[in-house]
Amino acid sequence: MHPLNSLPVPTLVDGQVVIRRPEARDAATVLAGTRDPLVREFMQGVVPHRDLAAAERWIAEVPPLLWSAGRAAYFSVALDDGPSVGWAELVDLRPAESAAEAAVWLLPGARSLKMASAALRLVCRFGFEQLGLRRIDAYAAADNMPVQVVGAYIGFRRAGFRPELFRSSRTQRLHDAVYATLVPEDLC
Ligand SMILES: CC(C)(COP(=O)(O)OP(=O)(O)OC[C@H]1O[C@@H](n2cnc3c(N)ncnc32)[C@H](O)[C@@H]1OP(=O)(O)O)[C@@H](O)C(=O)NCCC(=O)NCCS
């Protein structure tokens, strides 16, 4: 696996769907995402930004810091060269295993348009082709069917069930999780 900080933040394209470096113009999307009930329900540790300026500051500081520390690859998801409509990430990078964990969210207006599978495919392609990962993991709440379908659609295989694995950012309720993995040969 190559160190994340040895790579530039790429722009990757699948049809109209683009993943790229998060920019100041994405602040409204990042703000809305951290306040979205579904994102907060199904993702752990989502802290809503106070306002647009706080989201802008976070974008300027945190993604570059985590990238240079080799901790997380954060991408904005957009349609063509428009403003972002969601987020895709590789986190929990584990060089010893050549593995990482992927996640994605979209604003409500961008859902049900097949964008999620394109965004997840792009972030996984980055992980395999540029970072040299050998495996990408994903954890979905057992009651979060859309992301399980999206994952299966691009080649993730169900690998296990983890009772009460993570806590909803919205309600603090514990979710059971379905664990799935993807290897480069299966990405489609
Ligand atoms: C996860 C997320 C990105 C999925 O994107 P999406 O555009 O909403 O996905 P879709 O609505 O196209 O649903 C994906 C598929 O699941 C299917 N689906 C949705 N609900 C379903 C259900 N209850 N049972 C079975 N299938 C279901 C859809 O029909 C669709 O399949 P299709 O493409 O063959 O029609 C989006 O729902 C989101 O941002 N959720 C909040 C954050 C989140 O949960 N992130 C994942 C954390 S791991």
CSV table of N, CA, C and O and ligand atoms in Angstrom, one decimal, residues 36 38-39 42-43 102-107 110-116 139-140 144-147 149-150, ligand 1:
chain,number,residue,atom,x,y,z
A,36,ASP,N,-28.5,16.2,8.1
A,36,ASP,CA,-29.5,15.3,7.5
A,36,ASP,C,-29.8,14.1,8.4
A,36,ASP,O,-29.0,13.4,8.9
A,38,LEU,N,-31.0,11.1,7.9
A,38,LEU,CA,-30.6,9.8,7.5
A,38,LEU,C,-29.1,9.6,7.7
A,38,LEU,O,-28.6,8.6,8.1
A,39,VAL,N,-28.3,10.7,7.3
A,39,VAL,CA,-26.9,10.6,7.5
A,39,VAL,C,-26.6,10.5,9.0
A,39,VAL,O,-25.8,9.7,9.5
A,42,PHE,N,-27.4,6.9,10.3
A,42,PHE,CA,-26.7,5.7,9.9
A,42,PHE,C,-25.2,5.9,9.8
A,42,PHE,O,-24.5,5.0,9.4
A,43,MET,N,-24.7,7.1,10.3
A,43,MET,CA,-23.2,7.2,10.3
A,43,MET,C,-22.9,7.7,11.7
A,43,MET,O,-23.6,8.4,12.4
A,102,ALA,N,-14.8,2.0,3.6
A,102,ALA,CA,-15.4,3.0,2.7
A,102,ALA,C,-16.8,3.4,3.3
A,102,ALA,O,-17.5,2.6,3.9
A,103,ALA,N,-17.2,4.7,3.0
A,103,ALA,CA,-18.5,5.2,3.3
A,103,ALA,C,-18.9,6.2,2.3
A,103,ALA,O,-18.1,6.9,1.7
A,104,VAL,N,-20.2,6.4,2.2
A,104,VAL,CA,-20.7,7.4,1.3
A,104,VAL,C,-22.0,8.0,1.8
A,104,VAL,O,-22.8,7.3,2.5
A,105,TRP,N,-22.3,9.3,1.6
A,105,TRP,CA,-23.7,9.8,1.8
A,105,TRP,C,-24.0,10.8,0.7
A,105,TRP,O,-23.1,11.4,0.1
A,106,LEU,N,-25.3,11.0,0.5
A,106,LEU,CA,-25.8,11.9,-0.5
A,106,LEU,C,-26.9,12.8,0.1
A,106,LEU,O,-27.6,12.3,1.0
A,107,LEU,N,-27.0,14.0,-0.4
A,107,LEU,CA,-28.1,14.8,0.1
A,107,LEU,C,-29.4,14.2,-0.5
A,107,LEU,O,-29.4,13.5,-1.6
A,110,ALA,N,-30.2,14.1,-4.2
A,110,ALA,CA,-29.3,13.3,-5.1
A,110,ALA,C,-29.5,11.8,-5.0
A,110,ALA,O,-28.8,11.0,-5.6
A,111,ARG,N,-30.4,11.4,-4.1
A,111,ARG,CA,-30.6,9.9,-3.9
A,111,ARG,C,-31.5,9.3,-4.9
A,111,ARG,O,-32.2,10.1,-5.7
A,112,SER,N,-31.4,8.0,-5.0
A,112,SER,CA,-32.3,7.3,-5.9
A,112,SER,C,-32.0,7.6,-7.4
A,112,SER,O,-32.8,7.5,-8.3
A,113,LEU,N,-30.7,8.0,-7.7
A,113,LEU,CA,-30.4,8.4,-9.1
A,113,LEU,C,-29.2,7.5,-9.5
A,113,LEU,O,-28.5,7.9,-10.5
A,114,LYS,N,-28.8,6.5,-8.8
A,114,LYS,CA,-27.7,5.6,-9.1
A,114,LYS,C,-26.3,6.4,-8.9
A,114,LYS,O,-25.3,5.9,-9.4
A,115,MET,N,-26.4,7.5,-8.2
A,115,MET,CA,-25.1,8.2,-8.0
A,115,MET,C,-24.3,7.5,-6.9
A,115,MET,O,-23.1,7.6,-6.9
A,116,ALA,N,-25.0,6.9,-5.9
A,116,ALA,CA,-24.3,6.4,-4.8
A,116,ALA,C,-23.3,5.2,-5.3
A,116,ALA,O,-22.2,5.2,-4.8
A,139,TYR,N,-19.3,-1.1,6.7
A,139,TYR,CA,-20.2,-1.5,7.7
A,139,TYR,C,-21.5,-0.7,7.5
A,139,TYR,O,-21.5,0.5,7.5
A,140,ALA,N,-22.6,-1.4,7.4
A,140,ALA,CA,-23.9,-0.8,7.2
A,140,ALA,C,-24.8,-1.2,8.3
A,140,ALA,O,-24.8,-2.4,8.7
A,144,ASN,N,-30.3,-0.4,7.2
A,144,ASN,CA,-30.0,0.5,6.1
A,144,ASN,C,-29.9,-0.3,4.8
A,144,ASN,O,-28.8,-0.5,4.3
A,145,MET,N,-31.0,-0.6,4.2
A,145,MET,CA,-31.0,-1.4,3.0
A,145,MET,C,-30.4,-0.7,1.8
A,145,MET,O,-29.6,-1.3,1.0
A,146,PRO,N,-30.7,0.6,1.6
A,146,PRO,CA,-30.1,1.2,0.3
A,146,PRO,C,-28.6,1.0,0.2
A,146,PRO,O,-28.1,0.7,-0.9
A,147,VAL,N,-27.9,1.3,1.3
A,147,VAL,CA,-26.4,1.2,1.2
A,147,VAL,C,-25.9,-0.3,1.0
A,147,VAL,O,-24.9,-0.5,0.3
A,149,VAL,N,-27.6,-2.5,-0.7
A,149,VAL,CA,-27.9,-2.8,-2.2
A,149,VAL,C,-26.8,-2.1,-3.0
A,149,VAL,O,-26.3,-2.7,-4.0
A,150,VAL,N,-26.5,-0.9,-2.7
A,150,VAL,CA,-25.5,-0.1,-3.4
A,150,VAL,C,-24.1,-0.9,-3.4
A,150,VAL,O,-23.4,-1.1,-4.4
B,1,LIG,C1,-26.7,5.3,1.3
B,1,LIG,C2,-27.1,6.3,0.3
B,1,LIG,C3,-25.9,7.0,-0.2
B,1,LIG,C4,-27.7,5.4,-0.9
B,1,LIG,O1,-28.0,6.2,-2.0
B,1,LIG,P1,-29.4,6.3,-2.7
B,1,LIG,O2,-29.2,7.0,-3.9
B,1,LIG,O3,-30.4,6.7,-1.7
B,1,LIG,O4,-29.6,4.8,-3.1
B,1,LIG,P2,-31.0,4.3,-3.7
B,1,LIG,O5,-32.2,5.1,-3.2
B,1,LIG,O6,-30.7,4.4,-5.2
B,1,LIG,O7,-31.1,2.9,-3.2
B,1,LIG,C5,-30.2,1.9,-3.6
B,1,LIG,C6,-30.9,0.7,-4.0
B,1,LIG,O8,-31.5,0.2,-2.8
B,1,LIG,C7,-32.8,-0.2,-3.1
B,1,LIG,N1,-33.6,-0.1,-1.8
B,1,LIG,C8,-33.9,1.0,-1.1
B,1,LIG,N2,-34.5,0.7,0.0
B,1,LIG,C9,-34.7,-0.6,0.0
B,1,LIG,C10,-35.2,-1.6,0.9
B,1,LIG,N3,-35.8,-1.2,2.0
B,1,LIG,N4,-35.1,-2.9,0.6
B,1,LIG,C11,-34.5,-3.3,-0.5
B,1,LIG,N5,-34.0,-2.5,-1.4
B,1,LIG,C12,-34.0,-1.2,-1.1
B,1,LIG,C13,-33.3,0.8,-4.1
B,1,LIG,O9,-34.4,0.3,-4.8
B,1,LIG,C14,-32.0,0.9,-5.0
B,1,LIG,O10,-31.9,-0.2,-5.9
B,1,LIG,P3,-32.0,0.1,-7.4
B,1,LIG,O11,-30.9,1.0,-7.7
B,1,LIG,O12,-31.8,-1.3,-8.0
B,1,LIG,O13,-33.3,0.7,-7.7
B,1,LIG,C15,-28.2,7.3,0.8
B,1,LIG,O14,-29.4,6.6,1.1
B,1,LIG,C16,-27.7,8.1,1.9
B,1,LIG,O15,-27.0,9.1,1.8
B,1,LIG,N6,-28.0,7.6,3.2
B,1,LIG,C17,-27.6,8.3,4.4
B,1,LIG,C18,-26.2,8.0,4.7
B,1,LIG,C19,-25.9,6.5,4.8
B,1,LIG,O16,-26.6,5.7,5.2
B,1,LIG,N7,-24.6,6.2,4.3
B,1,LIG,C20,-24.1,4.9,4.4
B,1,LIG,C21,-23.3,4.7,5.6
B,1,LIG,S1,-22.5,3.2,5.5
